[in-house]
Short mmCIF file of C-alpha atoms in Angstrom, two decimals:
data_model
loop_
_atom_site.label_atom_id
_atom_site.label_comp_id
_atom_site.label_asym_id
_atom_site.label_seq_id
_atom_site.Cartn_x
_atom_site.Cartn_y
_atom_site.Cartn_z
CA UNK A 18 -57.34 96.79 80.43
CA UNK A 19 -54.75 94.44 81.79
CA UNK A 20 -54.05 91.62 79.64
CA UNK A 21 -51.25 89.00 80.37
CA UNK A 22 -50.62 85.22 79.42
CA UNK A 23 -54.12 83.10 80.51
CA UNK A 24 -55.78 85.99 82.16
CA UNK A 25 -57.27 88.96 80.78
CA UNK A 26 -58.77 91.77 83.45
CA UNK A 27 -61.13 94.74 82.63
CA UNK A 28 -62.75 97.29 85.17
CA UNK A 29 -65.43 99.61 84.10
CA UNK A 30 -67.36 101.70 85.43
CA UNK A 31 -69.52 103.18 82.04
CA UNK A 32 -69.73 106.46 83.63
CA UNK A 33 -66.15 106.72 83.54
CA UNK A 34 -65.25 105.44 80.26
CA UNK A 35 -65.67 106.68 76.72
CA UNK A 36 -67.76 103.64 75.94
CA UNK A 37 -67.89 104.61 71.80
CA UNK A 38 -63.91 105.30 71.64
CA UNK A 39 -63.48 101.83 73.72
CA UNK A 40 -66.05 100.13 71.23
CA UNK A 41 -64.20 101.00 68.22
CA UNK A 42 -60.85 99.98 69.59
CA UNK A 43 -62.09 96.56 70.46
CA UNK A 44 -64.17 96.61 66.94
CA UNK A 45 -60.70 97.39 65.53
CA UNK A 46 -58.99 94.76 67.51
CA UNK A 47 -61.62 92.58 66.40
CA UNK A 48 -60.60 92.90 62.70
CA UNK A 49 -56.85 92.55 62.86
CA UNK A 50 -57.50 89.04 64.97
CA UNK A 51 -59.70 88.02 62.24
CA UNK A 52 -57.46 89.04 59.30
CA UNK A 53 -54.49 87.23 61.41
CA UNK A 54 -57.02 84.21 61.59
CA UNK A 55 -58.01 83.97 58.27
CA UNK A 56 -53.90 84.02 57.58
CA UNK A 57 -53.24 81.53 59.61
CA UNK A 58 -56.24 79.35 58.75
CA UNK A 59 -54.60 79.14 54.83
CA UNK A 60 -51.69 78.53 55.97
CA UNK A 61 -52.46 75.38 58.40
CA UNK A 62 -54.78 74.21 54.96
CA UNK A 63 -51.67 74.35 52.45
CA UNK A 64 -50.54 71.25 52.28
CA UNK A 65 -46.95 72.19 51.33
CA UNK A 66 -46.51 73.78 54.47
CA UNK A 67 -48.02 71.31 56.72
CA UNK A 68 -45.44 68.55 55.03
CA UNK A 69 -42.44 70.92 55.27
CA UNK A 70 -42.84 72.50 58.24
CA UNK A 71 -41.81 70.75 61.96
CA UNK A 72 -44.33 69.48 63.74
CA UNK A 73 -43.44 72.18 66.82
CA UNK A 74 -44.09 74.92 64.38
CA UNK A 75 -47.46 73.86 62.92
CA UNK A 76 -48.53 72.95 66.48
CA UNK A 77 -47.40 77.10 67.74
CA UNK A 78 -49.62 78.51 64.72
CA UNK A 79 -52.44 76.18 65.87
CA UNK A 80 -52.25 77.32 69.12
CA UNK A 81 -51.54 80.96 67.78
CA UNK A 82 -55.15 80.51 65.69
CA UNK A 83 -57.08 79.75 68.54
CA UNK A 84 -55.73 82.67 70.86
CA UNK A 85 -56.51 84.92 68.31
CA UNK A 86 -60.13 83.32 67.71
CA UNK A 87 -60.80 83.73 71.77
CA UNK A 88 -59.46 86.84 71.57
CA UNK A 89 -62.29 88.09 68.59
CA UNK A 90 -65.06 86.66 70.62
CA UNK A 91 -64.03 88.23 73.97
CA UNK A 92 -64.14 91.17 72.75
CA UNK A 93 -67.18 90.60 70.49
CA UNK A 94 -68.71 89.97 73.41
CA UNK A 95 -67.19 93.26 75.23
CA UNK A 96 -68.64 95.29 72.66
CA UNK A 97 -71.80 94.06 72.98
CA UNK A 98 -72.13 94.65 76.54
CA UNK A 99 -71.02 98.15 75.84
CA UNK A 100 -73.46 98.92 73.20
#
């Protein structure tokens, strides 16, 4: 896989792959972008730190919560096509 800022590119040929080890690294990478999610989701709903932090900051973990929400259903959807 080649994955860089705004583009992510995957070529695979299921013949040549190891589509159960590739399935549980995504299902894997799945997990730790929802456990970073749900982090950043309490974070952005505590009040405290919405009032204390600069508005920069809570706009980066924003942003930071959606990558990581794309980034879950791409591959959701990656493993699906491979199973």
């Amino acid at each position: 896989a080649l994955v860089g800022r705004g583009f992510t590119a995957y070529a695979l040929v299921r013949e040549s792959v190891d589509a159960e080890k590739l399935v549980a690294k995504f299902r894997k990478d799945i997990e730790k972008d929802q456990v970073y999610a749900e982090r950043t989701r309490a974070k952005l709903a505590n009040e405290g730190f919405l009032a204390s932090a600069p508005a920069e900051v809570v706009a980066r973990e924003r942003e930071k919560l959606a990558e990581a929400e794309a980034r879950a259903a791409k591959l959701a959807r990656f493993v699906e096509e491979l199973a």
